[in-house]
mmCIF file of C-alpha atoms and ligand atoms in Angstrom:
data_model
loop_
_atom_site.group_PDB
_atom_site.id
_atom_site.type_symbol
_atom_site.label_atom_id
_atom_site.label_comp_id
_atom_site.label_asym_id
_atom_site.label_seq_id
_atom_site.Cartn_x
_atom_site.Cartn_y
_atom_site.Cartn_z
ATOM 1 C CA MET A 1 85.361 100.699 100.202
ATOM 2 C CA SER A 2 88.705 101.101 98.445
ATOM 3 C CA LYS A 3 88.985 103.558 95.553
ATOM 4 C CA ASN A 4 89.904 100.695 93.254
ATOM 5 C CA LEU A 5 86.630 98.924 93.849
ATOM 6 C CA ASN A 6 84.601 102.092 93.416
ATOM 7 C CA ASN A 7 86.224 102.849 90.088
ATOM 8 C CA GLN A 8 86.146 99.325 88.749
ATOM 9 C CA LYS A 9 83.361 98.307 86.375
ATOM 10 C CA ASN A 10 81.318 95.231 87.032
ATOM 11 C CA LEU A 11 82.538 92.279 85.026
ATOM 12 C CA GLY A 12 79.152 91.724 83.396
ATOM 13 C CA ASN A 13 76.233 89.357 83.776
ATOM 14 C CA PRO A 14 77.463 85.772 83.600
ATOM 15 C CA ASN A 15 74.179 84.656 81.969
ATOM 16 C CA ILE A 16 73.373 81.909 84.432
ATOM 17 C CA PRO A 17 71.330 79.128 82.765
ATOM 18 C CA ASN A 18 68.108 78.310 84.664
ATOM 19 C CA ASP A 19 69.003 74.643 84.772
ATOM 20 C CA HIS A 20 72.309 75.308 86.512
ATOM 21 C CA PRO A 21 72.182 73.345 89.786
ATOM 22 C CA ARG A 22 73.112 76.464 91.740
ATOM 23 C CA ALA A 23 71.224 78.971 89.570
ATOM 24 C CA GLN A 24 69.390 80.645 92.453
ATOM 25 C CA SER A 25 72.471 80.977 94.601
ATOM 26 C CA LEU A 26 74.470 82.362 91.659
ATOM 27 C CA HIS A 27 71.684 84.793 90.858
ATOM 28 C CA TYR A 28 71.776 86.243 94.384
ATOM 29 C CA ARG A 29 75.556 86.241 94.445
ATOM 30 C CA HIS A 30 75.663 88.332 91.282
ATOM 31 C CA LYS A 31 72.929 90.605 92.548
ATOM 32 C CA LEU A 32 75.084 91.349 95.603
ATOM 33 C CA VAL A 33 78.134 91.948 93.425
ATOM 34 C CA ASP A 34 76.174 94.269 91.108
ATOM 35 C CA LEU A 35 74.869 96.211 94.071
ATOM 36 C CA MET A 36 78.330 96.473 95.553
ATOM 37 C CA PHE A 37 79.201 98.649 92.563
ATOM 38 C CA GLU A 38 76.223 100.833 93.476
ATOM 39 C CA LYS A 39 77.408 101.164 97.097
ATOM 40 C CA VAL A 40 74.456 99.251 98.547
ATOM 41 C CA VAL A 41 76.588 96.236 99.508
ATOM 42 C CA THR A 42 80.169 96.325 100.816
ATOM 43 C CA PRO A 43 82.955 93.807 100.130
ATOM 44 C CA SER A 44 82.567 92.614 103.701
ATOM 45 C CA GLY A 45 78.849 92.085 102.998
ATOM 46 C CA LEU A 46 79.906 89.616 100.291
ATOM 47 C CA CYS A 47 82.012 87.720 102.854
ATOM 48 C CA ALA A 48 79.094 87.664 105.280
ATOM 49 C CA HIS A 49 76.827 86.214 102.587
ATOM 50 C CA GLY A 50 79.396 83.519 101.825
ATOM 51 C CA ARG A 51 79.561 82.595 105.486
ATOM 52 C CA GLY A 52 75.777 82.355 105.566
ATOM 53 C CA GLU A 53 75.605 80.198 102.428
ATOM 54 C CA ALA A 54 78.120 77.759 103.894
ATOM 55 C CA PHE A 55 75.772 77.195 106.819
ATOM 56 C CA ASP A 56 72.819 76.871 104.444
ATOM 57 C CA TYR A 57 74.406 73.667 103.069
ATOM 58 C CA LEU A 58 74.158 72.216 106.569
ATOM 59 C CA LEU A 59 70.394 72.765 106.522
ATOM 60 C CA GLY A 60 70.011 71.233 103.062
ATOM 61 C CA GLU A 61 69.214 74.765 101.791
ATOM 62 C CA GLN A 62 65.674 74.535 103.116
ATOM 63 C CA THR A 63 63.611 76.061 105.888
ATOM 64 C CA ILE A 64 63.774 73.652 108.791
ATOM 65 C CA PRO A 65 60.922 73.078 111.293
ATOM 66 C CA PRO A 66 62.605 74.901 114.231
ATOM 67 C CA ALA A 67 63.026 77.961 111.981
ATOM 68 C CA GLU A 68 59.312 77.878 111.192
ATOM 69 C CA ASN A 69 58.555 77.859 114.950
ATOM 70 C CA ALA A 70 60.937 80.750 115.553
ATOM 71 C CA MET A 71 59.288 82.698 112.714
ATOM 72 C CA GLU A 72 55.879 82.314 114.356
ATOM 73 C CA ALA A 73 57.225 83.507 117.711
ATOM 74 C CA ALA A 74 58.953 86.404 115.955
ATOM 75 C CA ILE A 75 55.816 87.487 114.131
ATOM 76 C CA ALA A 76 53.759 87.144 117.314
ATOM 77 C CA SER A 77 56.272 89.355 119.187
ATOM 78 C CA LEU A 78 56.298 91.956 116.420
ATOM 79 C CA LEU A 79 52.481 91.992 116.283
ATOM 80 C CA LEU A 80 52.208 92.596 120.034
ATOM 81 C CA ALA A 81 55.025 95.145 120.145
ATOM 82 C CA LYS A 82 54.231 98.757 120.998
ATOM 83 C CA HIS A 83 56.868 99.970 118.578
ATOM 84 C CA PRO A 84 58.320 97.324 116.244
ATOM 85 C CA VAL A 85 61.250 98.270 114.013
ATOM 86 C CA ILE A 86 62.959 96.370 111.207
ATOM 87 C CA SER A 87 66.650 97.201 110.921
ATOM 88 C CA VAL A 88 67.889 97.069 107.327
ATOM 89 C CA ASN A 89 71.488 96.860 106.129
ATOM 90 C CA GLY A 90 72.930 96.674 102.606
ATOM 91 C CA ASN A 91 72.607 92.904 102.160
ATOM 92 C CA VAL A 92 68.996 92.882 103.333
ATOM 93 C CA ALA A 93 68.073 95.712 100.956
ATOM 94 C CA ALA A 94 69.851 93.926 98.113
ATOM 95 C CA LEU A 95 68.359 90.480 98.676
ATOM 96 C CA VAL A 96 64.768 90.992 99.836
ATOM 97 C CA PRO A 97 63.663 94.619 99.357
ATOM 98 C CA ASP A 98 60.054 93.930 98.315
ATOM 99 C CA ASP A 99 59.393 91.380 101.023
ATOM 100 C CA ILE A 100 60.903 93.540 103.779
ATOM 101 C CA VAL A 101 58.658 96.431 102.775
ATOM 102 C CA GLU A 102 55.608 94.150 102.637
ATOM 103 C CA LEU A 103 56.426 92.666 106.041
ATOM 104 C CA ALA A 104 56.852 96.103 107.609
ATOM 105 C CA GLU A 105 53.497 97.171 106.210
ATOM 106 C CA ILE A 106 51.605 94.146 107.537
ATOM 107 C CA LEU A 107 53.225 94.491 110.957
ATOM 108 C CA ASN A 108 52.899 98.257 111.061
ATOM 109 C CA ALA A 109 56.632 98.357 111.763
ATOM 110 C CA ASP A 110 59.123 101.096 110.981
ATOM 111 C CA ILE A 111 62.019 100.423 108.632
ATOM 112 C CA GLU A 112 65.344 101.880 109.734
ATOM 113 C CA ILE A 113 68.577 101.758 107.754
ATOM 114 C CA ASN A 114 71.500 100.879 110.002
ATOM 115 C CA ILE A 115 74.913 100.170 108.508
ATOM 116 C CA PHE A 116 78.452 99.585 109.708
ATOM 117 C CA TYR A 117 80.312 101.039 106.713
ATOM 118 C CA GLN A 118 79.218 104.642 106.213
ATOM 119 C CA ALA A 119 80.541 105.442 102.704
ATOM 120 C CA GLN A 120 79.259 108.635 101.160
ATOM 121 C CA GLY A 121 76.014 108.041 99.255
ATOM 122 C CA ARG A 122 75.510 104.560 100.711
ATOM 123 C CA ILE A 123 72.464 105.347 102.849
ATOM 124 C CA GLU A 124 70.911 107.101 99.840
ATOM 125 C CA ALA A 125 71.576 104.045 97.633
ATOM 126 C CA ILE A 126 69.935 101.709 100.163
ATOM 127 C CA SER A 127 67.043 104.078 100.686
ATOM 128 C CA SER A 128 66.486 104.316 96.927
ATOM 129 C CA ILE A 129 66.142 100.516 96.666
ATOM 130 C CA LEU A 130 63.652 100.487 99.542
ATOM 131 C CA LYS A 131 61.660 103.333 98.011
ATOM 132 C CA LYS A 132 61.505 101.489 94.695
ATOM 133 C CA ALA A 133 60.156 98.520 96.653
ATOM 134 C CA GLY A 134 57.359 100.759 97.947
ATOM 135 C CA ALA A 135 58.657 101.939 101.348
ATOM 136 C CA LYS A 136 56.901 105.178 102.234
ATOM 137 C CA ASN A 137 58.680 106.072 105.426
ATOM 138 C CA ILE A 138 62.331 105.196 105.980
ATOM 139 C CA LEU A 139 64.193 106.054 109.167
ATOM 140 C CA GLY A 140 67.923 106.307 109.789
ATOM 141 C CA LEU A 141 68.505 108.829 106.998
ATOM 142 C CA GLY A 142 70.174 111.361 109.284
ATOM 143 C CA ASP A 143 67.496 113.964 108.645
ATOM 144 C CA ILE A 144 67.106 114.618 112.386
ATOM 145 C CA PRO A 145 69.790 114.530 115.102
ATOM 146 C CA PRO A 146 70.529 110.865 115.843
ATOM 147 C CA LYS A 147 70.774 109.155 119.232
ATOM 148 C CA SER A 148 73.430 106.741 120.430
ATOM 149 C CA LEU A 149 72.845 103.291 121.862
ATOM 150 C CA SER A 150 74.940 102.533 124.933
ATOM 151 C CA HIS A 151 77.241 99.467 125.230
ATOM 152 C CA ILE A 152 78.563 99.783 121.647
ATOM 153 C CA SER A 153 81.248 102.010 120.174
ATOM 154 C CA SER A 154 81.025 101.320 116.411
ATOM 155 C CA ASN A 155 79.068 103.426 113.911
ATOM 156 C CA ARG A 156 76.153 101.117 114.430
ATOM 157 C CA ARG A 157 75.464 102.713 117.827
ATOM 158 C CA ILE A 158 73.924 105.630 115.896
ATOM 159 C CA VAL A 159 70.181 105.195 115.648
ATOM 160 C CA ASP A 160 67.099 107.190 114.802
ATOM 161 C CA PRO A 161 65.244 108.553 117.867
ATOM 162 C CA ARG A 162 61.940 107.813 116.080
ATOM 163 C CA GLY A 163 62.988 104.239 115.302
ATOM 164 C CA ILE A 164 65.335 101.776 116.969
ATOM 165 C CA TYR A 165 66.068 104.154 119.866
ATOM 166 C CA SER A 166 62.458 104.088 121.019
ATOM 167 C CA ALA A 167 61.565 100.580 119.775
ATOM 168 C CA ASP A 168 60.614 97.749 122.115
ATOM 169 C CA VAL A 169 61.042 94.936 119.556
ATOM 170 C CA VAL A 170 63.683 95.047 116.800
ATOM 171 C CA LEU A 171 64.010 92.597 113.918
ATOM 172 C CA VAL A 172 67.644 92.421 112.859
ATOM 173 C CA PRO A 173 68.146 90.259 109.793
ATOM 174 C CA LEU A 174 71.911 89.657 109.413
ATOM 175 C CA GLU A 175 73.310 91.281 112.503
ATOM 176 C CA ASP A 176 76.666 91.208 114.217
ATOM 177 C CA GLY A 177 77.054 90.010 117.767
ATOM 178 C CA ASP A 178 78.147 93.350 119.269
ATOM 179 C CA ARG A 179 75.064 95.176 118.134
ATOM 180 C CA THR A 180 72.735 92.372 119.158
ATOM 181 C CA GLU A 181 74.194 92.518 122.669
ATOM 182 C CA ALA A 182 73.953 96.309 122.723
ATOM 183 C CA LEU A 183 70.312 96.262 121.616
ATOM 184 C CA ILE A 184 69.515 93.824 124.406
ATOM 185 C CA GLU A 185 71.433 95.945 126.945
ATOM 186 C CA ASN A 186 69.326 98.878 125.758
ATOM 187 C CA GLY A 187 66.171 96.996 126.722
ATOM 188 C CA LYS A 188 65.016 95.822 123.290
ATOM 189 C CA LYS A 189 63.640 92.409 122.460
ATOM 190 C CA VAL A 190 65.873 91.271 119.597
ATOM 191 C CA ILE A 191 64.787 88.935 116.811
ATOM 192 C CA ALA A 192 67.659 87.777 114.606
ATOM 193 C CA ILE A 193 67.741 85.920 111.313
ATOM 194 C CA ASP A 194 71.031 84.094 110.965
ATOM 195 C CA LEU A 195 71.979 80.948 109.099
ATOM 196 C CA ASN A 196 74.740 80.306 111.618
ATOM 197 C CA PRO A 197 73.206 78.987 114.841
ATOM 198 C CA LEU A 198 76.606 79.368 116.512
ATOM 199 C CA SER A 199 77.171 83.063 115.783
ATOM 200 C CA ARG A 200 77.197 85.444 118.722
ATOM 201 C CA THR A 201 74.082 87.049 117.265
ATOM 202 C CA ALA A 202 72.225 83.743 117.110
ATOM 203 C CA GLN A 203 73.310 82.886 120.635
ATOM 204 C CA LYS A 204 72.498 86.288 122.148
ATOM 205 C CA ALA A 205 69.198 87.229 120.476
ATOM 206 C CA ASN A 206 65.884 86.657 122.242
ATOM 207 C CA ILE A 207 64.505 84.857 119.186
ATOM 208 C CA THR A 208 66.778 83.465 116.475
ATOM 209 C CA ILE A 209 65.473 82.273 113.142
ATOM 210 C CA VAL A 210 68.075 79.965 111.611
ATOM 211 C CA ASP A 211 67.194 80.370 107.955
ATOM 212 C CA ASN A 212 68.237 82.173 104.796
ATOM 213 C CA ILE A 213 66.593 85.615 104.644
ATOM 214 C CA ILE A 214 65.778 84.897 101.010
ATOM 215 C CA ARG A 215 63.400 82.108 102.080
ATOM 216 C CA CYS A 216 62.567 83.509 105.487
ATOM 217 C CA ILE A 217 61.165 87.000 104.843
ATOM 218 C CA PRO A 218 58.536 85.866 102.261
ATOM 219 C CA ARG A 219 57.517 83.104 104.706
ATOM 220 C CA MET A 220 57.242 85.611 107.537
ATOM 221 C CA VAL A 221 54.918 87.690 105.350
ATOM 222 C CA LYS A 222 52.620 84.658 104.991
ATOM 223 C CA ILE A 223 52.732 83.899 108.725
ATOM 224 C CA ALA A 224 51.961 87.540 109.554
ATOM 225 C CA GLU A 225 48.959 87.469 107.227
ATOM 226 C CA ARG A 226 47.764 84.258 108.863
ATOM 227 C CA ILE A 227 48.031 85.294 112.513
ATOM 228 C CA LYS A 228 47.622 89.052 112.526
ATOM 229 C CA ASN A 229 43.872 88.876 113.178
ATOM 230 C CA LEU A 230 44.068 86.312 115.982
ATOM 231 C CA GLU A 231 42.971 87.462 119.438
ATOM 232 C CA SER A 232 45.914 88.864 121.357
ATOM 233 C CA GLU A 233 45.592 86.075 123.972
ATOM 234 C CA LYS A 234 46.257 83.505 121.239
ATOM 235 C CA ILE A 235 49.217 85.484 119.961
ATOM 236 C CA LYS A 236 50.600 85.616 123.522
ATOM 237 C CA VAL A 237 50.374 81.811 123.717
ATOM 238 C CA ILE A 238 52.618 81.507 120.629
ATOM 239 C CA ILE A 239 55.237 83.661 122.376
ATOM 240 C CA HIS A 240 54.835 81.807 125.662
ATOM 241 C CA ASN A 241 55.330 78.413 123.996
ATOM 242 C CA PHE A 242 58.588 79.436 122.332
ATOM 243 C CA ASN A 243 61.837 78.497 124.043
ATOM 244 C CA GLN A 244 64.905 80.095 122.477
ATOM 245 C CA LYS A 245 67.478 77.757 124.016
ATOM 246 C CA LYS A 246 65.490 74.663 122.987
ATOM 247 C CA ASN A 247 64.934 76.060 119.500
ATOM 248 C CA LEU A 248 68.673 76.633 118.964
ATOM 249 C CA ASP A 249 69.352 73.112 120.274
ATOM 250 C CA ASP A 250 66.727 71.802 117.827
ATOM 251 C CA CYS A 251 68.536 73.554 114.968
ATOM 252 C CA LEU A 252 71.847 71.958 115.943
ATOM 253 C CA GLU A 253 70.161 68.584 116.307
ATOM 254 C CA TYR A 254 68.617 69.013 112.853
ATOM 255 C CA ILE A 255 72.070 69.695 111.381
ATOM 256 C CA ILE A 256 73.611 66.688 113.160
ATOM 257 C CA ASN A 257 70.845 64.369 111.895
ATOM 258 C CA PHE A 258 70.999 65.856 108.412
ATOM 259 C CA LEU A 259 74.735 65.178 108.191
ATOM 260 C CA GLN A 260 74.321 61.729 109.725
ATOM 261 C CA ASN A 261 71.710 60.802 107.087
ATOM 262 C CA LEU A 262 73.920 62.166 104.367
ATOM 263 C CA MET A 263 76.820 60.063 105.584
ATOM 264 C CA GLU A 264 74.657 56.945 105.728
ATOM 265 C CA LYS A 265 73.414 57.543 102.181
ATOM 266 C CA THR A 266 76.971 58.031 100.908
ATOM 267 C CA ASN A 267 78.176 54.884 102.711
ATOM 268 C CA SER A 268 75.375 52.747 101.269
ATOM 269 C CA LYS A 269 76.247 53.682 97.655
HETATM 270 P P1 ATP B 301 78.649 87.277 115.091
HETATM 271 O O1 ATP B 301 79.300 88.627 115.268
HETATM 272 O O2 ATP B 301 77.193 87.306 115.377
HETATM 273 O O3 ATP B 301 79.363 86.127 115.774
HETATM 274 P P2 ATP B 301 79.530 87.344 112.338
HETATM 275 O O4 ATP B 301 80.806 87.973 112.720
HETATM 276 O O5 ATP B 301 79.545 86.209 111.361
HETATM 277 O O6 ATP B 301 78.690 86.832 113.573
HETATM 278 P P3 ATP B 301 78.543 89.255 110.501
HETATM 279 O O7 ATP B 301 79.639 88.876 109.582
HETATM 280 O O8 ATP B 301 78.345 90.668 110.828
HETATM 281 O O9 ATP B 301 78.567 88.464 111.841
HETATM 282 O O10 ATP B 301 77.133 88.778 109.924
HETATM 283 C C1 ATP B 301 76.991 87.825 109.049
HETATM 284 C C2 ATP B 301 76.031 86.813 109.624
HETATM 285 O O11 ATP B 301 74.905 86.783 108.775
HETATM 286 C C3 ATP B 301 76.678 85.446 109.628
HETATM 287 O O12 ATP B 301 76.477 84.825 110.860
HETATM 288 C C4 ATP B 301 75.945 84.700 108.502
HETATM 289 O O13 ATP B 301 75.676 83.361 108.871
HETATM 290 C C5 ATP B 301 74.640 85.450 108.395
HETATM 291 N N1 ATP B 301 74.117 85.484 107.017
HETATM 292 C C6 ATP B 301 74.739 85.907 105.893
HETATM 293 N N2 ATP B 301 73.932 85.834 104.824
HETATM 294 C C7 ATP B 301 72.748 85.362 105.281
HETATM 295 C C8 ATP B 301 71.492 85.098 104.659
HETATM 296 N N3 ATP B 301 71.300 85.283 103.350
HETATM 297 N N4 ATP B 301 70.489 84.671 105.450
HETATM 298 C C9 ATP B 301 70.671 84.474 106.777
HETATM 299 N N5 ATP B 301 71.835 84.700 107.417
HETATM 300 C C10 ATP B 301 72.864 85.143 106.690
#
C-alpha cells in the first residue's frame, strides 16, 4: 500500500440511512474502506469487491438455485475431507469473520490466512479480526517455516505445512485464477466462491459457488448443520450428483433469463 494511503485518515462514517435502497451494499463498502486503513484490506481488494458487486446485479443480488446446489456439494466435500482448510484473505476477514469461524468449527476445518499483498502488520491485523470472531487456531502466521506450492511464483505460493500444504480439500472464497490452478496442480480439491462465473477461478475450480460471500457463508453454515450428521453414503451421493460444468452453465443460463425478463418488463412499461 502506498505511504499516502497509510497516513491518510478515513473520511468518516457517511451515516447511511437504513431505508437507502443500497444500504447493505454501502455498509459493506464502508466496512472494507475502514478496514483498509487498518491494513486488513488492500486498495486492490476494494477493486475486487467492486468487480464482484457488478456481477451480483446480474443475479438480482440474490442466491440463485445453482449456487445453492454448489453449496451443498461444497459442504459435502468438506465434510468428507480428511483435512479441510478454509483459506482467508483480507476481504473475507473483513466481510464475514464470524460466519467463517462458525463454518470452520462445524466442519472441523483449519483456517489459514493467505494473502497476496504482504504489508508489515497485515497478517496480524487479519488474525486479530478472526480471533475477535472466536477463531482459536489460525494457520499461516509464519510461526513455523512455511512450504511452497509448485506451479505458482507469487507470494501466495507460501503456505502453512500444517494447513493448505497438507490439505485435500480447500475452500477459497475470493481467489485469483493463478492460485486456483496451482492448488489443483498440487492435488487439492478446490471449492471457490466467486460472483463472476466467467473468472478463471470460477472456470478452473472443482466446485464453484456463484454467490456473494456475504450471503453464501451464513447459508453454508446452515447447510453444514443440516447435513453433517447424515450417513457418509448419503453425503457421497450429494457429491456424486453435482456436475461442475452443468452448474456453471446453469448460472449463465440464470443470468441470461434474468436479463431477458428484465428487458421484457422494461419494454412492457
Ligand atoms: P481470475 O483471476 O479468477 O480471472 P480476478 O482477476 O477477477 O479473477 P481477483 O481480482 O483476484 O480475481 O478476485 C476477485 C474475484 O472475487 C472476482 O472474480 C470477483 O467477482 C470476486 N468477488 C469479489 N467480491 C466478492 C464477493 N463479495 N462475493 C463473491 N465473489 C466476490
